[in-house]
Amino acid sequence: MSKLKTTFFCQNCGAQSAKWIGKCPSCNEWNTYVEEVVLKPTQSQALQSITSGRTSKPQRIDEITLSEDQRIDTNNNELNRVLGGGLVAGSIILIGGEPGIGKSTLMLQVALTIKNLKVLYISGEESGQQIRMRAERLGMTNANCFILTETSTQNIFTHIAALEPNMVVVDSIQTLNTSIIESSAGSVSQIRECAAEMNRYAKDTGVPVFLIGHITKDGSIAGPKVLEHMVDTVLQFEGDRNHGYRILRATKNRFGSTSELGIFEMQNTGLREVSNPSEILLSQRDDNLSGVAIASTIEGLRPMLIETQALVSSAAYGTPQRSATGFDLRRLGMLLAVLEKRCGFKLGAKDVFLNIAGGIKVDDPAIDLAVVTSILSSGEDIPVDPKVCFAAEVGLSGEIRPVNRIDQRITEAEKLGFEKIIISKYNQKGLVLNKGGIQIIPVNKIEEVFSKLFG
Ligand code: TYD
Ligand code: MG
């Protein structure tokens, strides 16, 4: 009998050590080392059966043939967009997200709507019946979609060899286990080895593989960081569980940009693609309320108008509260300081609450001016004209700074029926200020915005 070989693995970053250590030297986390049994990978025959006969040799780059139809249409525009224009054959994609956010729903929906491809959906979490029930709920069926409830990769590859699917979904990578490694499913070495097997399979056969991954409390994908290095694309599925909107974001993509967003709405009958995000991100309102301003932002290549809402009120207790949803709290602090110092706005003793409508998180600095305006509007209790929107960054000295792709922002605002857009003076070059549809108002200082809006 072969001697058991054990190694200690950091559960956070996947680093190895021969003995237990308290603090991981690689990621500096404490108490993350766990002993796992590993066998020397001499007996990877199971793998060999799949990967055999495929020794590759050096090839000149211009001799490597590109297949004509490189991108597979997933029949889901939002997913296609995030993937960079469709699914690449042989790619391996990791989808992470909090429990209950809708990862399984999204993948099942894709498996059921994709055309002309035989899909194998491997589930280690739910039974076939549960998946069928979900499919019923989605109101879809597809004769080309096969469900396999299995967690051992050796068995999975046997089924794959028999079925020869054109796309594979694994729900989830944490439930898989391979017999090469002795430790239990979900441990670092198991996750890593199973992902490596899936990766080899995808690369050898050209079949795209989706891996669903759980995330840890701090939001990163559970398991070793190496998992993220092994795959081609890492997608994050996020959203507020109390809001219906879900955002699919690429944090890594070998075949496309990482700045694209896919937006979905979770409905009773599954995820609906949201192709015009501005319409949902602007709350329907009839009355003029104070504390609301609209920003024309760009996420990825897509412009969208987002509503910012602020509430400024006298602090009931000693220390005033500052809270922000969907916006960086430190940036809010900075903007408040600018208002206090440059505009003589006394916010020191006020509670400030900021909310980005729709529960989405915005990184675009062009939202600054709308944030500042909504705070001013709430503080003074004067509503902002609902036909005005904003697209500019605010600098530390209260200057209004230019933002990129201003034309696109203006066009989007115009399309949605806005009459005025306030931008930075430095953005006005080459723009026709009054071309009919929308009036462009360039400003230089925050005080100017204030006087233009509230008189
Ligand atoms: P699920 O896909 O199981 O999440 P994950 O795999 O990320 O853990 O999503 C389950 C949630 O979605 C659950 O709270 C119910 C909700 N849901 C709907 O609102 N509508 C639907 O049509 C479906 C299938 C699920
Ligand atoms: Mg699930």
mmCIF file of C-alpha atoms and ligand atoms in Angstrom, residues 97-106 125-126 134 137-138 171 212 237 241 246 266-271, ligand 1:
data_model
loop_
_atom_site.group_PDB
_atom_site.id
_atom_site.type_symbol
_atom_site.label_atom_id
_atom_site.label_comp_id
_atom_site.label_asym_id
_atom_site.label_seq_id
_atom_site.Cartn_x
_atom_site.Cartn_y
_atom_site.Cartn_z
ATOM 1 C CA GLY A 97 -21.924 34.924 -7.083
ATOM 2 C CA GLU A 98 -23.644 34.835 -3.733
ATOM 3 C CA PRO A 99 -26.008 31.980 -2.951
ATOM 4 C CA GLY A 100 -29.478 32.578 -4.325
ATOM 5 C CA ILE A 101 -28.433 35.318 -6.727
ATOM 6 C CA GLY A 102 -29.452 33.202 -9.725
ATOM 7 C CA LYS A 103 -26.346 31.446 -11.068
ATOM 8 C CA SER A 104 -28.099 28.121 -11.545
ATOM 9 C CA THR A 105 -31.096 29.855 -13.063
ATOM 10 C CA LEU A 106 -28.943 31.747 -15.540
ATOM 11 C CA GLU A 125 -26.281 20.354 -5.776
ATOM 12 C CA GLU A 126 -29.751 19.682 -7.017
ATOM 13 C CA ARG A 134 -36.973 24.942 -12.332
ATOM 14 C CA ARG A 137 -40.938 27.440 -13.893
ATOM 15 C CA LEU A 138 -38.905 29.013 -16.648
ATOM 16 C CA ASP A 171 -22.970 23.406 -10.977
ATOM 17 C CA ILE A 212 -20.323 27.769 -11.294
ATOM 18 C CA PHE A 237 -23.080 37.676 -10.948
ATOM 19 C CA ARG A 241 -31.253 40.366 -3.389
ATOM 20 C CA ARG A 246 -28.811 41.392 -11.557
ATOM 21 C CA MET A 266 -35.153 38.329 -11.992
ATOM 22 C CA GLN A 267 -38.788 37.661 -12.597
ATOM 23 C CA ASN A 268 -41.178 34.917 -11.625
ATOM 24 C CA THR A 269 -40.382 33.113 -14.816
ATOM 25 C CA GLY A 270 -36.641 33.485 -14.800
ATOM 26 C CA LEU A 271 -34.130 36.104 -15.799
HETATM 27 P P1 TYD B 1 -30.562 30.153 -8.012
HETATM 28 O O1 TYD B 1 -30.372 30.126 -9.469
HETATM 29 O O2 TYD B 1 -30.926 28.891 -7.331
HETATM 30 O O3 TYD B 1 -29.322 30.803 -7.291
HETATM 31 P P2 TYD B 1 -27.849 30.250 -7.117
HETATM 32 O O4 TYD B 1 -27.666 29.107 -8.021
HETATM 33 O O5 TYD B 1 -27.013 31.455 -7.484
HETATM 34 O O6 TYD B 1 -27.699 29.926 -5.687
HETATM 35 O O7 TYD B 1 -31.633 31.303 -7.751
HETATM 36 C C1 TYD B 1 -32.621 31.120 -6.878
HETATM 37 C C2 TYD B 1 -33.365 32.395 -6.595
HETATM 38 O O8 TYD B 1 -33.973 32.944 -7.715
HETATM 39 C C3 TYD B 1 -34.409 32.031 -5.611
HETATM 40 O O9 TYD B 1 -34.378 32.961 -4.571
HETATM 41 C C4 TYD B 1 -35.675 32.102 -6.398
HETATM 42 C C5 TYD B 1 -35.375 33.037 -7.504
HETATM 43 N N1 TYD B 1 -36.070 32.734 -8.756
HETATM 44 C C6 TYD B 1 -36.998 33.622 -9.248
HETATM 45 O O10 TYD B 1 -37.273 34.665 -8.657
HETATM 46 N N2 TYD B 1 -37.625 33.343 -10.442
HETATM 47 C C7 TYD B 1 -37.365 32.211 -11.144
HETATM 48 O O11 TYD B 1 -37.930 32.001 -12.209
HETATM 49 C C8 TYD B 1 -36.392 31.296 -10.616
HETATM 50 C C9 TYD B 1 -36.076 30.024 -11.337
HETATM 51 C C10 TYD B 1 -35.775 31.594 -9.423
#
